[in-house]
Amino acid sequence: MRDVVGFVCMICGAMHPPDFDGYVCPDHGNEGILDVRYDYEAIAARFTKDDLAQNPDRTMWRYRPLLPIDDGSNVPPLTVGGTPMYDAPRLAEAHGVGRVWVKDEGRQPTASLKDRASAMAVVKADERGAEVVTTASTGNAAAALSGICASVGRPNVIFVPATAPEAKVAQLLSFGSTVALVDGTYDQAFELCLEAADEYGWFNRNTGFNPFMTEGKKTVGLEILEDLGWSPPDAIFVSVGDGSIIGGVHKAMKDAVGLGWIDRMPRIYGIQSSGSDYLVQAFEDGEDVVTKAPISASTIADSISADLPRDRIKAMAAVTETGGAYLRVSDERILAAIPTLARGSGVFAEPAAAAAYAGLASAVDRGLVSTGDEVVLIATGSGLKDVPSAMQAVMRTGPEPMRVAPDIESLKSALSHRKDERP
Ligand SMILES: *Cc1c(COP(=O)(O)O)cnc(C)c1O
Ligand SMILES: [Zn+2]
C-alpha cells in the first residue's frame, strides 16, 4: 500500500486516508463505493515498462507496484492472470473490422475472470487478520473465492441463488466452502451476505462494495495493454452485470495514462442482456445511476443478471469517459454467439462471456466500430461453466452429430448424407 494516497467516495468525492479500514464511505452506507487512488509519480519512479518486460512472473502479481497490497504480503499459490489473448482474423473478417483479439479468461484456475478479484480478496483478508471470507455471487465470484480459499486453507461462506448453474455449485462444494443456496435472486443473496458479514465479522468480498475488487480485476486490462506493446486497441468489449469488470478495465487504462505508459484510452463498450439492461437504460436515457431504481432482471446469461448493478457508478464512467457505449443484446443472440465465437476463434465461452462477442456484431451494425479498428473481446468465463446453455445453442445452430454404429460402413453412410458439410 506504499503508494496508495487514499480512497475516494464515488458519490461525494471525499478522500479517506490510506489506513481507512472500512469498505464504503461512512456517509453513504452500502452505496458509497470507494476508488483506490495512487501516487503515479512515485510508482513511475520505481516501476517501468522495462522492469515489467524483464519480469518472468506471468501472474497478475507482476503488476504488484500498482496494486493496493503491502510489500510483505503473501499471495495465494494458484496461477491467476497471464491468460492468453488470441488474434482471431476470421472474426475480424466476418465483421469487417481491422483486428479482433480474444482475451481468454476461461483459462483462469476456476475458469473465470473473477479469480483476479478473489485472489486480491484473500490477500486483503490476510492483511486485516480476518478469519472467514464471504461473498454473494451469481456463481463465478463464488467459485473463484472458494477455489482460492481452498488453495490456502481459509474458511469461507458463499451465498448464491439456488438457480446457479450446476457446474458452479459443484465447484463450491468440491472446494469445501460453506454454501448457502438462497431461494431468491442474486440481489437478495447480496443483501443477506452483507447482513451476515456484519453480524459475524467476516471479511466481505462483495462486488461493488469491497473497493479492492476493482484493483484485482484491472489486471486484465493491464495484460491487454502489455500484450499489445502498450499500444492501446481502439475498442474493448466487456459484458456487464454488476459493472465491476468494466470498471476495472477502465481503471487499468487510467493507471496506464497516469504512469505515462499510454497516451490515449480505448473506447470501452459495455454489453448487457436485454433482460438485464439497467445500465443500457441509464445510458440511453441519461439517468443518474445513483438514484435510478432497480429493474427486475432475467437472462440466460446468469453471470450478468443484476437487478441493481452494484458497481454502477464506476461502470457508467468507464463508458462515458472513454467515448464508448452501453449496448443490449437478446438472449437469442447471446446463445447464438457461443458457437460462432467458438468456431471463429477456438474459445469456448459461457453465455455471459459470449455476450461481449454478440455486442461486437451489434456495435458494427450501428456503425460504432469502423473497418480499421482493432478490437479486444474479453471472454470472461469458460463454456464448461454452463454446458446446458451451450447444448441449447448448438441444437439450434446445428450441425447435428451423426449417430453411427461402431463400423466403417455405418460411418461412410452417415458421412455421405452430409455431403454439404465438411467432415
Ligand atoms: C461476473 C461476470 C461478468 C460480469 O462482471 P460484472 O463485474 O458483474 O459486471 C461477465 N462474465 C462473466 C463470465 C462473469 O463471471
Ligand atoms: Zn461519500
Short mmCIF file of C-alpha atoms and ligand atoms in Angstrom, two decimals:
data_model
loop_
_atom_site.label_atom_id
_atom_site.label_comp_id
_atom_site.label_asym_id
_atom_site.label_seq_id
_atom_site.Cartn_x
_atom_site.Cartn_y
_atom_site.Cartn_z
CA MET A 1 0.00 0.00 0.00
CA ARG A 2 3.14 2.15 -0.19
CA ASP A 3 1.84 4.41 -2.96
CA VAL A 4 -1.86 4.44 -2.10
CA VAL A 5 -2.79 8.01 -1.25
CA GLY A 6 -6.35 7.27 -0.19
CA PHE A 7 -9.85 6.09 -1.07
CA VAL A 8 -12.24 8.41 -2.86
CA CYS A 9 -16.02 8.05 -2.41
CA MET A 10 -17.68 7.72 -5.83
CA ILE A 11 -20.72 9.63 -4.54
CA CYS A 12 -19.39 12.62 -2.55
CA GLY A 13 -15.76 12.69 -3.66
CA ALA A 14 -14.46 12.66 -0.08
CA MET A 15 -10.97 11.21 0.29
CA HIS A 16 -10.44 8.72 3.09
CA PRO A 17 -6.87 8.12 4.29
CA PRO A 18 -4.76 5.07 3.27
CA ASP A 19 -5.24 3.48 6.71
CA PHE A 20 -9.07 3.64 6.40
CA ASP A 21 -10.22 0.13 7.27
CA GLY A 22 -13.88 0.17 6.28
CA TYR A 23 -15.27 -0.80 2.88
CA VAL A 24 -17.59 2.04 1.89
CA CYS A 25 -17.85 5.78 2.55
CA PRO A 26 -19.30 6.12 6.07
CA ASP A 27 -21.51 8.96 4.84
CA HIS A 28 -23.15 6.88 2.11
CA GLY A 29 -23.79 3.48 3.61
CA ASN A 30 -23.60 0.47 1.33
CA GLU A 31 -23.83 2.61 -1.79
CA GLY A 32 -20.69 4.63 -1.06
CA ILE A 33 -18.26 2.58 -3.13
CA LEU A 34 -14.68 3.78 -2.93
CA ASP A 35 -11.95 4.09 -5.54
CA VAL A 36 -8.32 3.44 -4.58
CA ARG A 37 -6.05 6.34 -5.56
CA TYR A 38 -2.31 6.10 -6.21
CA ASP A 39 0.67 8.41 -6.39
CA TYR A 40 1.56 7.67 -10.02
CA GLU A 41 4.69 9.80 -9.92
CA ALA A 42 6.10 7.76 -7.05
CA ILE A 43 5.17 4.49 -8.79
CA ALA A 44 6.63 5.58 -12.13
CA ALA A 45 9.92 6.42 -10.37
CA ARG A 46 10.48 2.80 -9.35
CA PHE A 47 8.41 0.76 -11.82
CA THR A 48 8.83 0.90 -15.60
CA LYS A 49 7.64 -0.93 -18.68
CA ASP A 50 11.19 -2.30 -18.97
CA ASP A 51 11.04 -3.71 -15.44
CA LEU A 52 7.88 -5.49 -16.49
CA ALA A 53 9.44 -6.81 -19.68
CA GLN A 54 12.25 -8.35 -17.57
CA ASN A 55 9.88 -9.96 -15.05
CA PRO A 56 9.39 -13.70 -15.64
CA ASP A 57 6.32 -13.82 -13.33
CA ARG A 58 3.33 -14.08 -15.70
CA THR A 59 0.67 -13.88 -12.97
CA MET A 60 -1.38 -10.81 -12.03
CA TRP A 61 1.17 -10.10 -9.29
CA ARG A 62 3.64 -8.82 -11.90
CA TYR A 63 1.74 -5.53 -11.51
CA ARG A 64 2.29 -5.52 -7.75
CA PRO A 65 3.63 -1.92 -7.52
CA LEU A 66 0.25 -0.86 -8.99
CA LEU A 67 -1.79 -2.96 -6.55
CA PRO A 68 -3.04 -1.92 -3.09
CA ILE A 69 -1.23 -4.60 -1.09
CA ASP A 70 1.56 -4.43 1.49
CA ASP A 71 5.13 -5.16 0.41
CA GLY A 72 5.43 -8.19 2.66
CA SER A 73 2.07 -9.79 1.87
CA ASN A 74 1.97 -13.35 0.63
CA VAL A 75 -0.13 -14.08 -2.43
CA PRO A 76 -2.10 -17.30 -2.97
CA PRO A 77 -0.37 -20.09 -4.88
CA LEU A 78 -2.86 -20.61 -7.71
CA THR A 79 -1.73 -19.12 -11.04
CA VAL A 80 -4.09 -16.18 -11.51
CA GLY A 81 -3.67 -14.00 -14.59
CA GLY A 82 -1.34 -14.41 -17.53
CA THR A 83 -4.23 -15.62 -19.67
CA PRO A 84 -3.72 -15.86 -23.44
CA MET A 85 -5.02 -13.29 -25.91
CA TYR A 86 -5.64 -14.70 -29.37
CA ASP A 87 -5.66 -12.97 -32.72
CA ALA A 88 -8.92 -14.00 -34.44
CA PRO A 89 -8.55 -12.99 -38.12
CA ARG A 90 -11.65 -14.88 -39.29
CA LEU A 91 -13.82 -13.00 -36.80
CA ALA A 92 -12.23 -9.71 -37.90
CA GLU A 93 -13.01 -10.53 -41.50
CA ALA A 94 -16.55 -11.66 -40.74
CA HIS A 95 -17.32 -8.34 -39.04
CA GLY A 96 -15.28 -6.13 -41.34
CA VAL A 97 -13.02 -4.74 -38.64
CA GLY A 98 -9.23 -4.34 -38.64
CA ARG A 99 -8.45 -6.87 -35.97
CA VAL A 100 -10.18 -8.89 -33.30
CA TRP A 101 -8.36 -10.16 -30.22
CA VAL A 102 -9.97 -12.60 -27.80
CA LYS A 103 -8.70 -12.49 -24.22
CA ASP A 104 -9.48 -15.93 -22.81
CA GLU A 105 -10.31 -15.63 -19.13
CA GLY A 106 -11.78 -19.11 -19.15
CA ARG A 107 -8.16 -20.17 -18.60
CA GLN A 108 -8.08 -18.94 -15.02
CA PRO A 109 -7.79 -21.53 -12.19
CA THR A 110 -11.55 -21.62 -11.55
CA ALA A 111 -12.36 -20.74 -15.18
CA SER A 112 -13.48 -17.12 -14.97
CA LEU A 113 -12.04 -13.63 -14.64
CA LYS A 114 -13.35 -13.48 -11.06
CA ASP A 115 -10.18 -15.22 -9.84
CA ARG A 116 -8.37 -11.89 -10.19
CA ALA A 117 -10.64 -10.24 -7.63
CA SER A 118 -10.89 -13.22 -5.32
CA ALA A 119 -7.10 -13.60 -5.15
CA MET A 120 -6.96 -9.94 -4.13
CA ALA A 121 -9.68 -10.53 -1.50
CA VAL A 122 -7.72 -13.34 0.11
CA VAL A 123 -4.59 -11.17 0.35
CA LYS A 124 -6.57 -8.32 1.91
CA ALA A 125 -8.30 -10.68 4.37
CA ASP A 126 -4.83 -11.86 5.48
CA GLU A 127 -3.59 -8.31 5.89
CA ARG A 128 -6.62 -7.44 8.03
CA GLY A 129 -6.24 -10.56 10.14
CA ALA A 130 -9.72 -11.82 9.21
CA GLU A 131 -10.58 -15.50 9.72
CA VAL A 132 -13.51 -16.08 7.43
CA VAL A 133 -14.16 -14.58 3.99
CA THR A 134 -17.61 -14.28 2.47
CA THR A 135 -19.29 -13.27 -0.77
CA ALA A 136 -22.58 -13.34 -2.60
CA SER A 137 -22.34 -14.19 -6.26
CA THR A 138 -24.26 -15.34 -9.29
CA GLY A 139 -21.71 -18.21 -9.28
CA ASN A 140 -18.32 -17.30 -10.69
CA ALA A 141 -17.14 -14.91 -7.99
CA ALA A 142 -18.18 -17.57 -5.52
CA ALA A 143 -16.31 -20.35 -7.33
CA ALA A 144 -13.28 -18.08 -7.52
CA LEU A 145 -13.30 -17.20 -3.84
CA SER A 146 -13.98 -20.79 -2.94
CA GLY A 147 -11.05 -22.13 -5.02
CA ILE A 148 -8.56 -19.53 -3.89
CA CYS A 149 -9.54 -20.03 -0.26
CA ALA A 150 -9.08 -23.78 -0.75
CA SER A 151 -5.54 -23.15 -2.05
CA VAL A 152 -4.58 -21.57 1.28
CA GLY A 153 -6.97 -23.47 3.59
CA ARG A 154 -9.05 -20.44 4.55
CA PRO A 155 -12.67 -20.89 5.69
CA ASN A 156 -15.30 -19.11 3.59
CA VAL A 157 -19.06 -18.73 3.37
CA ILE A 158 -20.77 -18.40 0.00
CA PHE A 159 -24.24 -17.09 -0.89
CA VAL A 160 -25.53 -17.98 -4.37
CA PRO A 161 -29.03 -18.10 -5.83
CA ALA A 162 -30.33 -21.66 -5.73
CA THR A 163 -30.75 -21.37 -9.51
CA ALA A 164 -26.98 -21.00 -10.19
CA PRO A 165 -25.66 -23.37 -12.91
CA GLU A 166 -24.76 -26.77 -11.54
CA ALA A 167 -21.10 -26.59 -12.59
CA LYS A 168 -20.57 -23.52 -10.45
CA VAL A 169 -22.26 -25.07 -7.42
CA ALA A 170 -20.23 -28.25 -7.95
CA GLN A 171 -17.07 -26.14 -7.77
CA LEU A 172 -18.12 -24.59 -4.45
CA LEU A 173 -18.95 -27.90 -2.90
CA SER A 174 -15.78 -29.54 -4.19
CA PHE A 175 -13.63 -26.79 -2.73
CA GLY A 176 -15.32 -27.32 0.63
CA SER A 177 -16.96 -23.92 1.13
CA THR A 178 -19.86 -23.37 3.49
CA VAL A 179 -22.55 -22.85 0.86
CA ALA A 180 -25.89 -21.12 1.30
CA LEU A 181 -28.16 -21.70 -1.70
CA VAL A 182 -30.52 -18.76 -1.40
CA ASP A 183 -34.12 -19.15 -2.50
CA GLY A 184 -34.14 -15.79 -4.21
CA THR A 185 -32.31 -13.61 -6.69
CA TYR A 186 -28.65 -12.65 -6.73
CA ASP A 187 -29.66 -9.26 -5.36
CA GLN A 188 -31.37 -10.89 -2.38
CA ALA A 189 -28.36 -13.12 -1.78
CA PHE A 190 -26.19 -9.99 -1.85
CA GLU A 191 -28.24 -8.24 0.83
CA LEU A 192 -28.24 -11.34 3.01
CA CYS A 193 -24.48 -11.67 2.66
CA LEU A 194 -23.88 -8.05 3.67
CA GLU A 195 -26.02 -8.55 6.75
CA ALA A 196 -24.29 -11.81 7.67
CA ALA A 197 -20.81 -10.32 7.21
CA ASP A 198 -21.78 -7.54 9.56
CA GLU A 199 -23.30 -9.89 12.09
CA TYR A 200 -20.36 -12.33 12.18
CA GLY A 201 -17.43 -10.01 11.34
CA TRP A 202 -16.47 -11.91 8.19
CA PHE A 203 -14.20 -10.29 5.59
CA ASN A 204 -16.50 -9.13 2.83
CA ARG A 205 -15.51 -9.72 -0.80
CA ASN A 206 -18.74 -8.43 -2.30
CA THR A 207 -18.57 -6.81 -5.70
CA GLY A 208 -19.36 -3.10 -5.76
CA PHE A 209 -18.78 -2.96 -2.02
CA ASN A 210 -15.18 -4.01 -1.41
CA PRO A 211 -13.03 -1.41 -3.22
CA PHE A 212 -10.12 -3.80 -3.73
CA MET A 213 -12.04 -5.99 -6.20
CA THR A 214 -11.74 -3.43 -9.00
CA GLU A 215 -7.99 -3.36 -8.36
CA GLY A 216 -7.72 -7.11 -8.85
CA LYS A 217 -9.88 -7.07 -11.97
CA LYS A 218 -7.94 -4.22 -13.54
CA THR A 219 -5.01 -6.59 -14.09
CA VAL A 220 -6.89 -7.97 -17.12
CA GLY A 221 -6.70 -4.50 -18.69
CA LEU A 222 -3.00 -4.15 -17.86
CA GLU A 223 -2.33 -7.51 -19.50
CA ILE A 224 -4.23 -6.48 -22.63
CA LEU A 225 -2.15 -3.32 -22.92
CA GLU A 226 1.11 -5.10 -22.23
CA ASP A 227 0.29 -7.84 -24.76
CA LEU A 228 -0.26 -5.11 -27.36
CA GLY A 229 3.08 -3.48 -26.54
CA TRP A 230 1.36 -0.58 -24.72
CA SER A 231 -0.27 0.45 -27.95
CA PRO A 232 -3.94 0.57 -26.92
CA PRO A 233 -6.64 -1.05 -29.06
CA ASP A 234 -9.42 1.15 -30.44
CA ALA A 235 -12.20 -0.60 -28.56
CA ILE A 236 -12.67 -3.11 -25.76
CA PHE A 237 -15.90 -5.13 -25.39
CA VAL A 238 -16.86 -6.27 -21.90
CA SER A 239 -20.05 -7.96 -20.74
CA VAL A 240 -21.60 -6.24 -17.73
CA GLY A 241 -23.62 -7.41 -14.74
CA ASP A 242 -22.60 -5.53 -11.59
CA GLY A 243 -20.19 -3.43 -13.61
CA SER A 244 -17.08 -4.28 -11.66
CA ILE A 245 -15.10 -5.82 -14.52
CA ILE A 246 -15.75 -2.89 -16.82
CA GLY A 247 -14.77 -0.50 -14.01
CA GLY A 248 -11.58 -2.50 -13.56
CA VAL A 249 -10.76 -2.33 -17.26
CA HIS A 250 -11.24 1.42 -17.15
CA LYS A 251 -9.05 1.66 -14.04
CA ALA A 252 -6.25 -0.14 -15.89
CA MET A 253 -6.44 2.43 -18.66
CA LYS A 254 -6.40 5.29 -16.14
CA ASP A 255 -3.37 3.75 -14.38
CA ALA A 256 -1.53 3.41 -17.69
CA VAL A 257 -2.31 7.00 -18.63
CA GLY A 258 -1.30 8.15 -15.13
CA LEU A 259 2.06 6.44 -15.50
CA GLY A 260 2.55 7.85 -18.98
CA TRP A 261 2.55 4.33 -20.48
CA ILE A 262 -0.25 5.03 -22.99
CA ASP A 263 -1.37 8.33 -24.44
CA ARG A 264 -4.99 7.62 -25.31
CA MET A 265 -7.79 5.46 -23.97
CA PRO A 266 -9.61 2.79 -25.94
CA ARG A 267 -13.38 3.19 -26.21
CA ILE A 268 -15.00 0.82 -23.75
CA TYR A 269 -18.28 -0.89 -24.71
CA GLY A 270 -20.43 -2.46 -22.02
CA ILE A 271 -22.70 -5.28 -23.17
CA GLN A 272 -25.80 -6.34 -21.28
CA SER A 273 -28.60 -8.78 -21.98
CA SER A 274 -31.93 -7.23 -23.00
CA GLY A 275 -33.31 -8.98 -19.92
CA SER A 276 -30.81 -7.29 -17.58
CA ASP A 277 -30.18 -3.89 -19.09
CA TYR A 278 -30.12 -1.43 -16.19
CA LEU A 279 -27.00 0.35 -17.44
CA VAL A 280 -28.14 0.43 -21.07
CA GLN A 281 -31.38 2.11 -19.94
CA ALA A 282 -29.47 4.62 -17.84
CA PHE A 283 -27.02 5.30 -20.68
CA GLU A 284 -29.72 5.80 -23.30
CA ASP A 285 -31.95 7.94 -21.12
CA GLY A 286 -29.20 9.89 -19.37
CA GLU A 287 -30.43 8.67 -15.98
CA ASP A 288 -28.40 9.10 -12.80
CA VAL A 289 -27.35 5.64 -11.62
CA VAL A 290 -27.13 6.84 -8.02
CA THR A 291 -30.90 7.32 -7.94
CA LYS A 292 -32.23 5.02 -10.70
CA ALA A 293 -34.41 2.27 -9.20
CA PRO A 294 -33.57 -1.43 -9.62
CA ILE A 295 -35.09 -3.37 -12.51
CA SER A 296 -36.28 -6.96 -12.49
CA ALA A 297 -33.56 -8.88 -14.31
CA SER A 298 -33.98 -12.18 -16.11
CA THR A 299 -31.50 -13.65 -18.60
CA ILE A 300 -29.97 -16.96 -19.60
CA ALA A 301 -26.58 -15.30 -19.08
CA ASP A 302 -26.68 -15.82 -15.30
CA SER A 303 -23.32 -14.12 -14.67
CA ILE A 304 -24.63 -10.79 -15.93
CA SER A 305 -28.07 -10.90 -14.32
CA ALA A 306 -28.40 -7.99 -11.89
CA ASP A 307 -31.44 -6.01 -10.78
CA LEU A 308 -29.19 -3.26 -9.45
CA PRO A 309 -25.60 -3.29 -10.75
CA ARG A 310 -23.61 -2.85 -7.54
CA ASP A 311 -20.65 -1.12 -9.15
CA ARG A 312 -22.79 1.07 -11.39
CA ILE A 313 -21.07 4.40 -10.79
CA LYS A 314 -17.68 3.14 -11.97
CA ALA A 315 -19.41 1.12 -14.69
CA MET A 316 -21.09 4.17 -16.19
CA ALA A 317 -17.91 6.25 -16.02
CA ALA A 318 -15.99 3.54 -17.90
CA VAL A 319 -18.21 4.10 -20.93
CA THR A 320 -18.93 7.82 -20.77
CA GLU A 321 -15.33 8.84 -20.08
CA THR A 322 -13.93 6.81 -22.98
CA GLY A 323 -16.46 7.58 -25.72
CA GLY A 324 -17.85 4.05 -25.66
CA ALA A 325 -21.46 2.95 -25.26
CA TYR A 326 -23.77 0.54 -23.46
CA LEU A 327 -25.44 -1.92 -25.81
CA ARG A 328 -28.06 -4.60 -25.25
CA VAL A 329 -28.19 -7.97 -26.96
CA SER A 330 -31.02 -10.51 -26.77
CA ASP A 331 -30.60 -13.87 -25.08
CA GLU A 332 -31.18 -15.38 -28.52
CA ARG A 333 -28.12 -13.54 -29.87
CA ILE A 334 -26.09 -14.41 -26.80
CA LEU A 335 -26.79 -18.11 -27.23
CA ALA A 336 -26.00 -17.94 -30.96
CA ALA A 337 -22.72 -16.19 -30.14
CA ILE A 338 -21.42 -19.22 -28.21
CA PRO A 339 -20.84 -21.45 -31.28
CA THR A 340 -19.94 -18.53 -33.55
CA LEU A 341 -17.19 -17.35 -31.20
CA ALA A 342 -16.05 -20.93 -30.63
CA ARG A 343 -15.87 -21.68 -34.38
CA GLY A 344 -14.22 -18.38 -35.21
CA SER A 345 -11.56 -18.39 -32.52
CA GLY A 346 -11.39 -21.71 -30.72
CA VAL A 347 -12.52 -20.08 -27.47
CA PHE A 348 -15.46 -21.76 -25.72
CA ALA A 349 -17.36 -19.21 -23.66
CA GLU A 350 -20.25 -19.29 -21.19
CA PRO A 351 -23.29 -17.18 -22.16
CA ALA A 352 -22.19 -14.05 -20.26
CA ALA A 353 -18.79 -14.20 -21.93
CA ALA A 354 -20.23 -14.78 -25.41
CA ALA A 355 -22.39 -11.68 -24.85
CA ALA A 356 -19.31 -9.48 -25.41
CA TYR A 357 -18.92 -11.02 -28.85
CA ALA A 358 -22.63 -10.58 -29.61
CA GLY A 359 -22.08 -6.95 -28.66
CA LEU A 360 -19.40 -6.53 -31.31
CA ALA A 361 -21.86 -7.50 -34.02
CA SER A 362 -24.35 -5.00 -32.64
CA ALA A 363 -21.73 -2.23 -32.49
CA VAL A 364 -20.74 -2.89 -36.11
CA ASP A 365 -24.41 -2.76 -37.18
CA ARG A 366 -24.74 0.63 -35.52
CA GLY A 367 -21.57 1.96 -37.12
CA LEU A 368 -19.83 2.38 -33.77
CA VAL A 369 -16.83 0.38 -34.90
CA SER A 370 -15.13 1.10 -38.21
CA THR A 371 -13.20 -1.00 -40.69
CA GLY A 372 -9.72 -0.20 -39.43
CA ASP A 373 -10.48 -0.64 -35.74
CA GLU A 374 -8.57 -3.02 -33.52
CA VAL A 375 -10.98 -4.62 -31.11
CA VAL A 376 -10.46 -6.68 -27.95
CA LEU A 377 -13.19 -9.01 -26.68
CA ILE A 378 -12.87 -10.21 -23.12
CA ALA A 379 -14.16 -13.78 -22.92
CA THR A 380 -14.84 -13.63 -19.20
CA GLY A 381 -15.66 -17.26 -18.42
CA SER A 382 -15.41 -20.79 -19.79
CA GLY A 383 -18.19 -22.53 -21.69
CA LEU A 384 -17.76 -25.50 -19.37
CA LYS A 385 -19.41 -23.42 -16.64
CA ASP A 386 -22.78 -23.83 -18.30
CA VAL A 387 -22.98 -26.85 -20.54
CA PRO A 388 -26.80 -26.92 -20.87
CA SER A 389 -26.77 -23.44 -22.44
CA ALA A 390 -24.07 -24.45 -24.91
CA MET A 391 -26.07 -27.55 -25.83
CA GLN A 392 -29.18 -25.46 -26.31
CA ALA A 393 -27.22 -23.17 -28.64
CA VAL A 394 -25.76 -25.93 -30.81
CA MET A 395 -29.05 -27.78 -31.03
CA ARG A 396 -30.42 -24.65 -32.69
CA THR A 397 -27.48 -23.87 -34.97
CA GLY A 398 -26.50 -27.42 -35.87
CA PRO A 399 -24.94 -29.31 -37.40
CA GLU A 400 -26.44 -32.32 -35.69
CA PRO A 401 -23.99 -35.00 -34.61
CA MET A 402 -24.02 -38.22 -36.63
CA ARG A 403 -25.30 -41.36 -34.94
CA VAL A 404 -23.17 -44.30 -36.12
CA ALA A 405 -22.72 -47.95 -35.36
CA PRO A 406 -19.10 -48.76 -34.46
CA ASP A 407 -18.12 -49.82 -38.00
CA ILE A 408 -16.69 -48.05 -41.05
CA GLU A 409 -19.69 -48.78 -43.31
CA SER A 410 -22.03 -47.04 -40.93
CA LEU A 411 -19.66 -44.07 -40.77
CA LYS A 412 -19.39 -43.90 -44.58
CA SER A 413 -23.12 -43.94 -44.97
CA ALA A 414 -23.57 -41.22 -42.36
CA LEU A 415 -20.87 -39.05 -43.93
CA SER A 416 -22.39 -39.42 -47.40
CA HIS A 417 -25.63 -37.99 -46.05
CA ARG A 418 -23.92 -34.80 -45.01
CA LYS A 419 -22.02 -34.08 -48.19
CA ASP A 420 -22.73 -30.36 -47.83
CA GLU A 421 -20.70 -30.16 -44.69
CA ARG A 422 -17.02 -30.72 -44.35
CA PRO A 423 -16.16 -33.59 -42.01
C1 LIG B 1 -19.10 -11.63 -13.31
C2 LIG B 1 -19.08 -11.92 -14.75
C3 LIG B 1 -19.39 -10.93 -15.70
C4 LIG B 1 -19.81 -9.54 -15.34
O1 LIG B 1 -18.95 -8.87 -14.45
P1 LIG B 1 -19.53 -7.69 -13.56
O2 LIG B 1 -18.37 -7.19 -12.81
O3 LIG B 1 -20.60 -8.29 -12.69
O4 LIG B 1 -20.09 -6.69 -14.49
C5 LIG B 1 -19.32 -11.28 -17.02
N1 LIG B 1 -19.00 -12.52 -17.42
C6 LIG B 1 -18.70 -13.50 -16.54
C7 LIG B 1 -18.36 -14.85 -17.05
C8 LIG B 1 -18.72 -13.23 -15.17
O5 LIG B 1 -18.47 -14.21 -14.31
ZN ZN B 2 -19.30 9.65 0.40
#
